[in-house]
Short mmCIF file of C-alpha atoms and ligand atoms in Angstrom, two decimals:
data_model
loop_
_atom_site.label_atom_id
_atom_site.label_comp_id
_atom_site.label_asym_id
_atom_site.label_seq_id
_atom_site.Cartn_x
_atom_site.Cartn_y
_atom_site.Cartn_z
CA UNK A 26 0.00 0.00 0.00
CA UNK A 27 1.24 3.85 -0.69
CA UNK A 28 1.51 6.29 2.16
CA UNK A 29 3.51 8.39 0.82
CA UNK A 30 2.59 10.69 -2.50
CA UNK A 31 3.88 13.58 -4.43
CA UNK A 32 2.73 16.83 -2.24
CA UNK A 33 -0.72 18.48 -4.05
CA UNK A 34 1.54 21.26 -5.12
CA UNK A 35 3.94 19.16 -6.57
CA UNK A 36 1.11 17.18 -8.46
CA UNK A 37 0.15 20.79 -9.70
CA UNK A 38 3.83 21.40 -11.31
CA UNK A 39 3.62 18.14 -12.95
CA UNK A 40 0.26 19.03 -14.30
CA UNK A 41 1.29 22.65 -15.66
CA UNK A 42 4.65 21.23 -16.79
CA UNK A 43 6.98 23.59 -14.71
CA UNK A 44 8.77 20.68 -12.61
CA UNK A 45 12.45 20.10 -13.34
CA UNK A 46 12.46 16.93 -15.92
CA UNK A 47 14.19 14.86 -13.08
CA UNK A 48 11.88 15.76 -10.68
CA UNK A 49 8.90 15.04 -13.14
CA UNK A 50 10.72 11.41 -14.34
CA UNK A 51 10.40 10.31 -10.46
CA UNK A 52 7.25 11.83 -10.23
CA UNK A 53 5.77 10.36 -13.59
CA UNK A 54 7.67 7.13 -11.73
CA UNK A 55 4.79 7.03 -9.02
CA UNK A 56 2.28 7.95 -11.54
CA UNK A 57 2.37 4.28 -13.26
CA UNK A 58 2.09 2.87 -9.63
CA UNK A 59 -0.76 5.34 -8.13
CA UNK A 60 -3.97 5.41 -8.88
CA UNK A 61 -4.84 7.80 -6.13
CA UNK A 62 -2.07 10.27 -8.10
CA UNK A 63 -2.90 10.00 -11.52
CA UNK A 64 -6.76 10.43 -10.57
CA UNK A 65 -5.75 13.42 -8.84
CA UNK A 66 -3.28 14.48 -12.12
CA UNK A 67 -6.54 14.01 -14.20
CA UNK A 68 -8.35 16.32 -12.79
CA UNK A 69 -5.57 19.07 -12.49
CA UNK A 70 -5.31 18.40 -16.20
CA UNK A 71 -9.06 18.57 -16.80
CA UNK A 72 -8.59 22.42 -14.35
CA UNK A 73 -5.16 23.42 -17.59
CA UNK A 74 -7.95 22.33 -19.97
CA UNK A 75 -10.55 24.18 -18.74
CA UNK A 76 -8.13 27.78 -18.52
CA UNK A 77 -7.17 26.83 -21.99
CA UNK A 78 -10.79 27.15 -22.57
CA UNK A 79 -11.11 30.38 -21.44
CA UNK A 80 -8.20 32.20 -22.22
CA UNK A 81 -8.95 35.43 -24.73
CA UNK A 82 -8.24 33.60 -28.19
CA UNK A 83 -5.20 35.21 -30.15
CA UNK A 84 -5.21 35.45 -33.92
CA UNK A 85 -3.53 33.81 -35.93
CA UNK A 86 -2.10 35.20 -39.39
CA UNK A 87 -4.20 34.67 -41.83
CA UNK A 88 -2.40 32.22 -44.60
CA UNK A 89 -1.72 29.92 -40.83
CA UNK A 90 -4.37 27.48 -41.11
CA UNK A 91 -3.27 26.71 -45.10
CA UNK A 92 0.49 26.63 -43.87
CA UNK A 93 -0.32 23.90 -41.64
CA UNK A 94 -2.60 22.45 -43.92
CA UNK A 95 -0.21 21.70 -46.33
CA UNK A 96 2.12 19.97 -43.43
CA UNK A 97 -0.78 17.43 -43.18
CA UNK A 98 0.71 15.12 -45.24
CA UNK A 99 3.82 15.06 -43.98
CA UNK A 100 5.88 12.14 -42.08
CA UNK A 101 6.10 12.76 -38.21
CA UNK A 102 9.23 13.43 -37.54
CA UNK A 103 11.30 9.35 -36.77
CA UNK A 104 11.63 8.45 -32.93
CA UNK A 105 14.59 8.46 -31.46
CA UNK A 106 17.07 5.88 -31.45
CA UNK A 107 16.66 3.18 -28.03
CA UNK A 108 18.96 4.62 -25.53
CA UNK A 109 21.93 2.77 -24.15
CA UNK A 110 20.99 0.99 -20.68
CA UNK A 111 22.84 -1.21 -18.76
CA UNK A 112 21.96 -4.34 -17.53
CA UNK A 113 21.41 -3.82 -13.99
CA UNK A 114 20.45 -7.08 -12.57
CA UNK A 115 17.59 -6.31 -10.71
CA UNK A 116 15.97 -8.51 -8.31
CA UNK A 117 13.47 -10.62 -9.68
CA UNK A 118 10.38 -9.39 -10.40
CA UNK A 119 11.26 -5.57 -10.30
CA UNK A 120 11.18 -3.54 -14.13
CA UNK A 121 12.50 0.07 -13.90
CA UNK A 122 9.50 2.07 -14.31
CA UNK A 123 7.95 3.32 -17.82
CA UNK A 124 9.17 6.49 -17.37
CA UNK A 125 12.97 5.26 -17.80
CA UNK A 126 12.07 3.90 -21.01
CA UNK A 127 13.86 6.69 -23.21
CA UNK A 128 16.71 7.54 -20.57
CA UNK A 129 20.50 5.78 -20.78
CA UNK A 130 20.97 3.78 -17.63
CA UNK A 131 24.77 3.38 -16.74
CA UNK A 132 26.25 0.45 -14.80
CA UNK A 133 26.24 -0.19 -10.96
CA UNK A 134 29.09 1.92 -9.62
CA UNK A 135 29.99 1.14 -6.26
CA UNK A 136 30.60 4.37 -4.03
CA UNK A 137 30.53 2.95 -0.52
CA UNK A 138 30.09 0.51 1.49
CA UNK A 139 26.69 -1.09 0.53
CA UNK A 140 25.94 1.51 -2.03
CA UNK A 141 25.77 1.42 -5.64
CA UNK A 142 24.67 4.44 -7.86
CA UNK A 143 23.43 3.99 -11.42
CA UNK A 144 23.58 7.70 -13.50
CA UNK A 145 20.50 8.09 -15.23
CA UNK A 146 21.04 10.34 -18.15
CA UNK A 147 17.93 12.13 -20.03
CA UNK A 148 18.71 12.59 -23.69
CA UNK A 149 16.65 15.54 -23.43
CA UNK A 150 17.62 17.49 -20.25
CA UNK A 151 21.72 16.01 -19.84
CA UNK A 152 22.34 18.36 -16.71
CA UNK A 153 19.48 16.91 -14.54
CA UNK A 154 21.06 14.56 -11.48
CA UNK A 155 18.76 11.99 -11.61
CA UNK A 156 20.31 8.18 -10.93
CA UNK A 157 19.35 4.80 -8.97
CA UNK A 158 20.55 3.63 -5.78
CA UNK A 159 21.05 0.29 -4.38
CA UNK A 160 21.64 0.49 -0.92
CA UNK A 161 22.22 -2.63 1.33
CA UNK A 162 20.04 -3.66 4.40
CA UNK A 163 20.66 -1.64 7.30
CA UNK A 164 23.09 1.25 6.23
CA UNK A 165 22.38 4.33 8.35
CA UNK A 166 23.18 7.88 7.15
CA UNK A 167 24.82 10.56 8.21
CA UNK A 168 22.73 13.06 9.51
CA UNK A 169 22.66 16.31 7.28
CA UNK A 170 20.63 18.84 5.56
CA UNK A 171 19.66 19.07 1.94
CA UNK A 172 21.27 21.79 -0.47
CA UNK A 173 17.81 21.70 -2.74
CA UNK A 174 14.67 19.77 -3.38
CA UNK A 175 15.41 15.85 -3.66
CA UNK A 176 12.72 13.70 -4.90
CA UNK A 177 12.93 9.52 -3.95
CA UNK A 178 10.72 7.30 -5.30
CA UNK A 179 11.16 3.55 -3.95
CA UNK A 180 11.03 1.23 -6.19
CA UNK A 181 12.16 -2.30 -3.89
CA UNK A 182 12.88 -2.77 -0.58
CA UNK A 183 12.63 0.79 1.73
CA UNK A 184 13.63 2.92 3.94
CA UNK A 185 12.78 4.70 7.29
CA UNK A 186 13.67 7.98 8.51
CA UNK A 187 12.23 11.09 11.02
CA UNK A 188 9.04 11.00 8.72
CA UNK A 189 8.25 7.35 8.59
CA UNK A 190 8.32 4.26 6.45
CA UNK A 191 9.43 4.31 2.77
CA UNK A 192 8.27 0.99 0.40
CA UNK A 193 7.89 -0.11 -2.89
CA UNK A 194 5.59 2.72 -4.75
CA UNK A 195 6.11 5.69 -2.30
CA UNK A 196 7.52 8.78 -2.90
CA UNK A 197 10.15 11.06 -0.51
CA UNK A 198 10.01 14.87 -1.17
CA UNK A 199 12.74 16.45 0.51
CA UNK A 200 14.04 20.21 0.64
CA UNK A 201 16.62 22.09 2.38
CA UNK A 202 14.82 22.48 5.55
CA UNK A 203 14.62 18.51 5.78
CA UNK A 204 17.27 16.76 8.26
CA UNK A 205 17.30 12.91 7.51
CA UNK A 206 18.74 10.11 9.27
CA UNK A 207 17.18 7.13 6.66
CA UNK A 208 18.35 3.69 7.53
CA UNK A 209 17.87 1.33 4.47
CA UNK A 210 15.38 -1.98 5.31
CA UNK A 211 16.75 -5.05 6.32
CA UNK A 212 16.35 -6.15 2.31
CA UNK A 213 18.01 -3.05 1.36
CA UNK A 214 16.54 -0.42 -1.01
CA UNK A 215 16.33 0.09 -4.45
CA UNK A 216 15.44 3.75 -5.32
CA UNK A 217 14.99 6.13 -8.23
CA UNK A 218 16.39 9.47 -7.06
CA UNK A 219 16.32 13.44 -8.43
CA UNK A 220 18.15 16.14 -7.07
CA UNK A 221 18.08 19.90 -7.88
CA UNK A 222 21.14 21.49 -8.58
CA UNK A 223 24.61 20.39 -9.98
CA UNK A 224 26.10 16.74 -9.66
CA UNK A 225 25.71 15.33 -6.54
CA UNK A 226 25.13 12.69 -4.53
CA UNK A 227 21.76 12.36 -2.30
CA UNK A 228 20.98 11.52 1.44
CA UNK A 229 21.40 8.19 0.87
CA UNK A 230 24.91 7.89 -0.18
CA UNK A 231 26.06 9.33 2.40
CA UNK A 232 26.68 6.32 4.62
CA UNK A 233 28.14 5.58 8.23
CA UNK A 234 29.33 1.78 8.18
CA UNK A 235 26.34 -0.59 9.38
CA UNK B 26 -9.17 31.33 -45.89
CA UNK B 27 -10.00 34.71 -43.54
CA UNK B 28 -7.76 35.24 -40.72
CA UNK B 29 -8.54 32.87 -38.04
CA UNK B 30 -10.24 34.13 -34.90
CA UNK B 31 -12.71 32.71 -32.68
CA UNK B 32 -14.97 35.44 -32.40
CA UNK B 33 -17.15 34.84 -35.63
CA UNK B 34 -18.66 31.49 -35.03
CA UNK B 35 -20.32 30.42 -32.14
CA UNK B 36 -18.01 27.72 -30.25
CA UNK B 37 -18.37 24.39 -29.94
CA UNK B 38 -19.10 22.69 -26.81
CA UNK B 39 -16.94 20.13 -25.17
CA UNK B 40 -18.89 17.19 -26.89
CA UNK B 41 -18.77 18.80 -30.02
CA UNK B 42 -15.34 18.95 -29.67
CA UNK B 43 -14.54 15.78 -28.66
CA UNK B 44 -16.64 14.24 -31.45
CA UNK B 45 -14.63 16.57 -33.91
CA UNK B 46 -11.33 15.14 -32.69
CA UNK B 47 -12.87 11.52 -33.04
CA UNK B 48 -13.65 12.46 -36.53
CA UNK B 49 -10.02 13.37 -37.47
CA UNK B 50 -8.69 9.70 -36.00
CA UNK B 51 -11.49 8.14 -37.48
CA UNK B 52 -11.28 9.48 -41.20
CA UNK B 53 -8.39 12.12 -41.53
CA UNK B 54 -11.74 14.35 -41.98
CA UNK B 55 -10.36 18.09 -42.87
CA UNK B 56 -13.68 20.00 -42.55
CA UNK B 57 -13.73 18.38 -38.83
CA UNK B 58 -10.08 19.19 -38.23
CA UNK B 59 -10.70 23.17 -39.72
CA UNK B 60 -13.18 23.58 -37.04
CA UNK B 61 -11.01 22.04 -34.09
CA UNK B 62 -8.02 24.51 -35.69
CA UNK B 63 -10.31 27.11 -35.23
CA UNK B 64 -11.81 26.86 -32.36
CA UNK B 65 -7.70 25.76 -29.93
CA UNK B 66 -5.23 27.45 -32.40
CA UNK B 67 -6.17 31.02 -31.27
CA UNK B 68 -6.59 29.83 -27.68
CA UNK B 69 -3.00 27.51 -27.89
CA UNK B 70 -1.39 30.65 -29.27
CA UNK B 71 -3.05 32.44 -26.18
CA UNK B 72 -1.18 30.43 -23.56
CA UNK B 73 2.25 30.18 -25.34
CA UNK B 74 2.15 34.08 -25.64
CA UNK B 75 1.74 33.45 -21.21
CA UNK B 76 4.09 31.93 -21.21
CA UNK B 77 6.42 34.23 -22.44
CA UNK B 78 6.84 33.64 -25.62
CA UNK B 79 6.83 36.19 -28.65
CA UNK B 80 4.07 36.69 -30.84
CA UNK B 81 5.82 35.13 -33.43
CA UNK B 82 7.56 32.58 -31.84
CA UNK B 83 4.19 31.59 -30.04
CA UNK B 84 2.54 31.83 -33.83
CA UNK B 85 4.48 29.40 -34.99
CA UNK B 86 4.32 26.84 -31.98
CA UNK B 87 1.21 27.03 -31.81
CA UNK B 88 0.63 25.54 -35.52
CA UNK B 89 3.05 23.00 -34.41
CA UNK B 90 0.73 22.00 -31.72
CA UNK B 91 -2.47 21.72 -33.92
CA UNK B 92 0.14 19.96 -36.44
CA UNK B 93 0.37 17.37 -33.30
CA UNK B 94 -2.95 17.47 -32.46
CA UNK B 95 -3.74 16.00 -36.57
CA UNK B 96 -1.33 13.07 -35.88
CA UNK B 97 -1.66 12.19 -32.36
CA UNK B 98 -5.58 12.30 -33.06
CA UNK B 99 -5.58 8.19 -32.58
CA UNK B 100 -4.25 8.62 -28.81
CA UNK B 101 -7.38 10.50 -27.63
CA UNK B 102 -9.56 8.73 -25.18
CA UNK B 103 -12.44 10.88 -24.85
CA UNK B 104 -12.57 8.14 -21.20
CA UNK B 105 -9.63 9.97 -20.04
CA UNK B 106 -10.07 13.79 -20.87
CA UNK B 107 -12.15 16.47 -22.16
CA UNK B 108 -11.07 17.59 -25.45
CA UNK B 109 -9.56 21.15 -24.20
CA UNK B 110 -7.64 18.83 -21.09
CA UNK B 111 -6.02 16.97 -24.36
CA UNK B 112 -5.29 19.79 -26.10
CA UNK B 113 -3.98 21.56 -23.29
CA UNK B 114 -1.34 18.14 -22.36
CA UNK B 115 -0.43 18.54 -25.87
CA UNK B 116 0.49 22.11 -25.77
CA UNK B 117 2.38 21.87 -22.24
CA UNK B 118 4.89 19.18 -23.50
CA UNK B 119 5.07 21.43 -26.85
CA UNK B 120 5.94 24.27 -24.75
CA UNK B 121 8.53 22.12 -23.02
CA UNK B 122 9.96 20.44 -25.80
CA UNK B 123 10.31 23.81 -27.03
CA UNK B 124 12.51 25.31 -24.37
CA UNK B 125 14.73 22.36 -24.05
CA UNK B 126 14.89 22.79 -28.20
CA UNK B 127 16.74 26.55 -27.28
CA UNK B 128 19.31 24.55 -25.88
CA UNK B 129 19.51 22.04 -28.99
CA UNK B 130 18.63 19.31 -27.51
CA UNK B 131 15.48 17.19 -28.45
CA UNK B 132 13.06 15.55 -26.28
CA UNK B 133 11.07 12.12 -26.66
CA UNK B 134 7.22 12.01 -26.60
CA UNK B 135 6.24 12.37 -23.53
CA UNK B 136 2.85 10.75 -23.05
CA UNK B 137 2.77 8.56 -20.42
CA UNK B 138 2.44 4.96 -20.90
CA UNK B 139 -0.46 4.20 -19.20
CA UNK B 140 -2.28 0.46 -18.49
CA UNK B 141 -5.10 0.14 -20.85
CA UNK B 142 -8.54 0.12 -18.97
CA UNK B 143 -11.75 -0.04 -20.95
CA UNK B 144 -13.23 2.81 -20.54
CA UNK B 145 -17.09 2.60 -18.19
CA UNK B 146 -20.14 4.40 -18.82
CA UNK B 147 -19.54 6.25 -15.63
CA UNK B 148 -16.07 7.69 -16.48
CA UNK B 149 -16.95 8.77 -19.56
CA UNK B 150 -19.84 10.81 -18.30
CA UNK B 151 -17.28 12.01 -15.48
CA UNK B 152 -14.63 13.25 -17.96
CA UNK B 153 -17.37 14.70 -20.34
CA UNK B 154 -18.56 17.02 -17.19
CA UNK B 155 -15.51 17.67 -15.88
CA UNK B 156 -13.85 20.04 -17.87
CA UNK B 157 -17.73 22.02 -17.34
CA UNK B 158 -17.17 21.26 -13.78
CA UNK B 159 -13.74 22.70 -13.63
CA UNK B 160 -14.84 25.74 -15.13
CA UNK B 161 -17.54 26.12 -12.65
CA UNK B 162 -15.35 26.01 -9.63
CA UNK B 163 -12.47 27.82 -10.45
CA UNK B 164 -14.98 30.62 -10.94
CA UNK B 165 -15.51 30.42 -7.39
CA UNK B 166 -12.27 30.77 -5.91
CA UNK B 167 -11.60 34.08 -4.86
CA UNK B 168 -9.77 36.55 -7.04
CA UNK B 169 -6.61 35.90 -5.21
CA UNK B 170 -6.77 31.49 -5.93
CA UNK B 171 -7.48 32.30 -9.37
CA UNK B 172 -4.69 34.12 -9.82
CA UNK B 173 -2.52 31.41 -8.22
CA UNK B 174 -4.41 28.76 -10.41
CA UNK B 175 -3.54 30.62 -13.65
CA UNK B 176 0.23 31.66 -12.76
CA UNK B 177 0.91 27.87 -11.76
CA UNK B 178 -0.33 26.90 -15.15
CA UNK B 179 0.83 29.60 -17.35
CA UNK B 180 4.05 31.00 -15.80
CA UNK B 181 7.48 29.69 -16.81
CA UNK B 182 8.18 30.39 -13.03
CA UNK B 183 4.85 29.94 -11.15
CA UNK B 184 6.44 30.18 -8.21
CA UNK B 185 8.12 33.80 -8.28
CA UNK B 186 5.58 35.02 -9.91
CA UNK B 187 2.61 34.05 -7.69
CA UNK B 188 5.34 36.27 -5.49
CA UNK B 189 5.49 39.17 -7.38
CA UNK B 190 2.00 39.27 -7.95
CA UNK B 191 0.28 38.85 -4.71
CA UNK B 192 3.59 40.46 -3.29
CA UNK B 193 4.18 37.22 -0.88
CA UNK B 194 7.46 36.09 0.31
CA UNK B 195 8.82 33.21 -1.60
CA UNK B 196 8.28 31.09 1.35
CA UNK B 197 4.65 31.50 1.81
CA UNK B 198 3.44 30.44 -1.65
CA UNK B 199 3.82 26.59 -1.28
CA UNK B 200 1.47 27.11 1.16
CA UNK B 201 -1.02 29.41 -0.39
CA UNK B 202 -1.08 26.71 -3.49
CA UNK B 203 -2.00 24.46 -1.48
CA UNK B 204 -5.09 26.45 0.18
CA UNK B 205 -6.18 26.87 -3.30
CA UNK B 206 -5.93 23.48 -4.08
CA UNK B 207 -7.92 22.23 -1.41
CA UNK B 208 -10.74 24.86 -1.81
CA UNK B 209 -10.91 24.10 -5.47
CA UNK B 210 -11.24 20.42 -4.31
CA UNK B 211 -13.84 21.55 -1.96
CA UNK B 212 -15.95 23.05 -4.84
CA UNK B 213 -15.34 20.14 -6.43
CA UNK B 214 -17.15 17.76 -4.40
CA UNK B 215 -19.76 20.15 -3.86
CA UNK B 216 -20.47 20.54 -7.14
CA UNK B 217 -23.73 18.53 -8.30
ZN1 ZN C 22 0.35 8.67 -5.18
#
């Protein structure tokens, strides 16, 4: 069962489109696992349609209707080509989620002990930090403050910290007035992390020794 | 063809519309596909132009955009959204694609791949109403919630802005969002 979602304002900058794309890849993450969320998106969208409705029309130029009209025809323009991804070795049963589908996964690197960190690179917006983390049963962090807005979406295993339990299909928002202290689940934790800001590493790399 | 604007007709409603749209999967019909042009083109160009864009610049996204809307015509669901909610998810990822296209870059479809559930009589009543519905209630948020409402949608920077306008410190807006949200909820479930 979820307990934790995306915050209502944070469902809001998903609908409007003004998240950063890392943010909105975890967040589109808990989408294909919430029905609670993406009932809630739907109707956000349904409140864009409906000021779409209403907004003063502007006018076009006048030959714009035959300029597009003669674009009908047209081929849409060829997909791109299948991004490079890594094979990851999941455990079994866990598929990265739909949203992944067009980003380049890199291997497991190992940056601590009981910590691996995949880069997850978006074709279409390179400078987001947005990777996954394998983190091994019962790693506690160092306790710290965040430099931006981090967004966590578990995908296997969990976590706990100061605001409760983390499992499969919840979501962590967390922003620079957050202190953590997360300790990974005895199975260890498989996440999908964004971060704001330059390259860096989240919360949950940043590990005491068990 | 006369310059387009959306004054000299009278507009089609939002099952209209969304039988128009069906119509262009369906058959490729033009005539249907004029009248959709008609009726979101001036209104797409509208919220590109909020969002900062040029008039020129917005002109010619916005024909992009009802380009889109001829060949993604297939993906509507009329179960899922209202015909101006459609157009209006279309638009948004133009509008991003587009900015992310300033820095050269480009940027995969982004509709999300969603389970396929057959659509009941109930939900397509619900998203047939709800656009209607929508309307209704953000009409009755206070002057103040609207203007949150339409700055998260149609600012680059929603954030600032909703600042600026209602001259709030930064910190405060999350939480005025929120308020809005939950009284636009509130109208919501009141409504009949
Ligand atoms: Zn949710």
């Amino acid at each position: 069962m979820i307990r934790h979602h995306p915050t209502p304002e944070t469902l809001l900058a998903h609908a409007a489109g003004t998240l950063p794309a890392g943010h909105g890849l975890v967040v589109a993450a808990h989408l294909q696992g919430c029905a609670r969320c993406r009932a809630e998106l739907a109707a956000l969208e349904a409140a864009g349609g409906a000021l779409l409705e209403d907004l003063p029309p502007e006018t076009l130029a006048a030959e714009a209707f035959a300029q597009v009209l003669a674009r009908l025809d047209e081929p849409p323009p060829a997909p791109p080509p299948p991004p490079r991804q890594a094979d990851l070795s999941l455990p079994h049963g866990l598929r990265l989620p739909a949203a992944l589908r067009r980003a380049e996964i890199g291997r497991w690197l190992w940056i601590g002990t009981g910590v691996r960190y995949s880069r997850v690179r978006l074709p279409w917006a390179p400078e987001q930090n947005v990777m996954l983390l394998r983190v091994a049963g019962g790693r506690r962090v160092i306790h710290h403050s965040h430099g931006g807005a981090e967004f966590t979406q578990v995908l296997w295993g969990g976590f706990r910290d100061e605001t409760g339990h983390y499992g499969p299909g919840d979501i962590g928002e967390a922003d620079e007035t957050l202190a953590h202290q997360p300790v990974a689940d005895p199975e260890g934790c498989i996440c999908l992390a964004a971060l704001e800001g330059g390259l860096r590493l989240p919360w949950l790399t940043r590990l005491l020794g068990g | 063809m006369p310059p387009v604007t959306a004054l000299d007709y009278p507009a089609p409603d939002a099952s209209a519309l969304a039988a128009l749209i069906g119509r262009v999967a369906a058959s490729r019909d033009r005539t249907a596909y004029a009248t959709l042009f008609k009726h979101f083109a001036p209104r797409v160009k509208a919220y590109l132009r909020r969002a900062g864009m040029g008039g020129a610049e917005a002109e010619e996204l916005a024909q992009e955009v009802m380009l889109s809307l001829w060949r993604k015509a297939e993906s509507f669901d009329p179960a899922r959204a209202g015909a101006a909610t459609w157009v209006f998810a279309i638009a948004r990822n133009a509008r991003i694609d587009h900015a992310r296209r300033r820095r050269e870059v480009s940027f995969p479809d982004n509709a999300p791949e969603e389970e396929g559930h057959a659509p009941s009589a109930e939900s397509l009543t619900l998203s047939a109403e709800r656009e209607a519905r929508l309307r209704g209630a953000l009409g009755a948020l206070t002057p103040e919630q609207q203007q949150i409402v339409q700055l998260s949608f149609f600012s680059e920077t929603p954030h600032a802005a909703i600042a600026s306008a209602l001259n709030l410190p930064l910190g405060t807006v999350k939480s005025r969002i929120r308020l809005g949200l939950s009284k636009l909820r509130a109208l919501l479930e009141d409504a009949p």
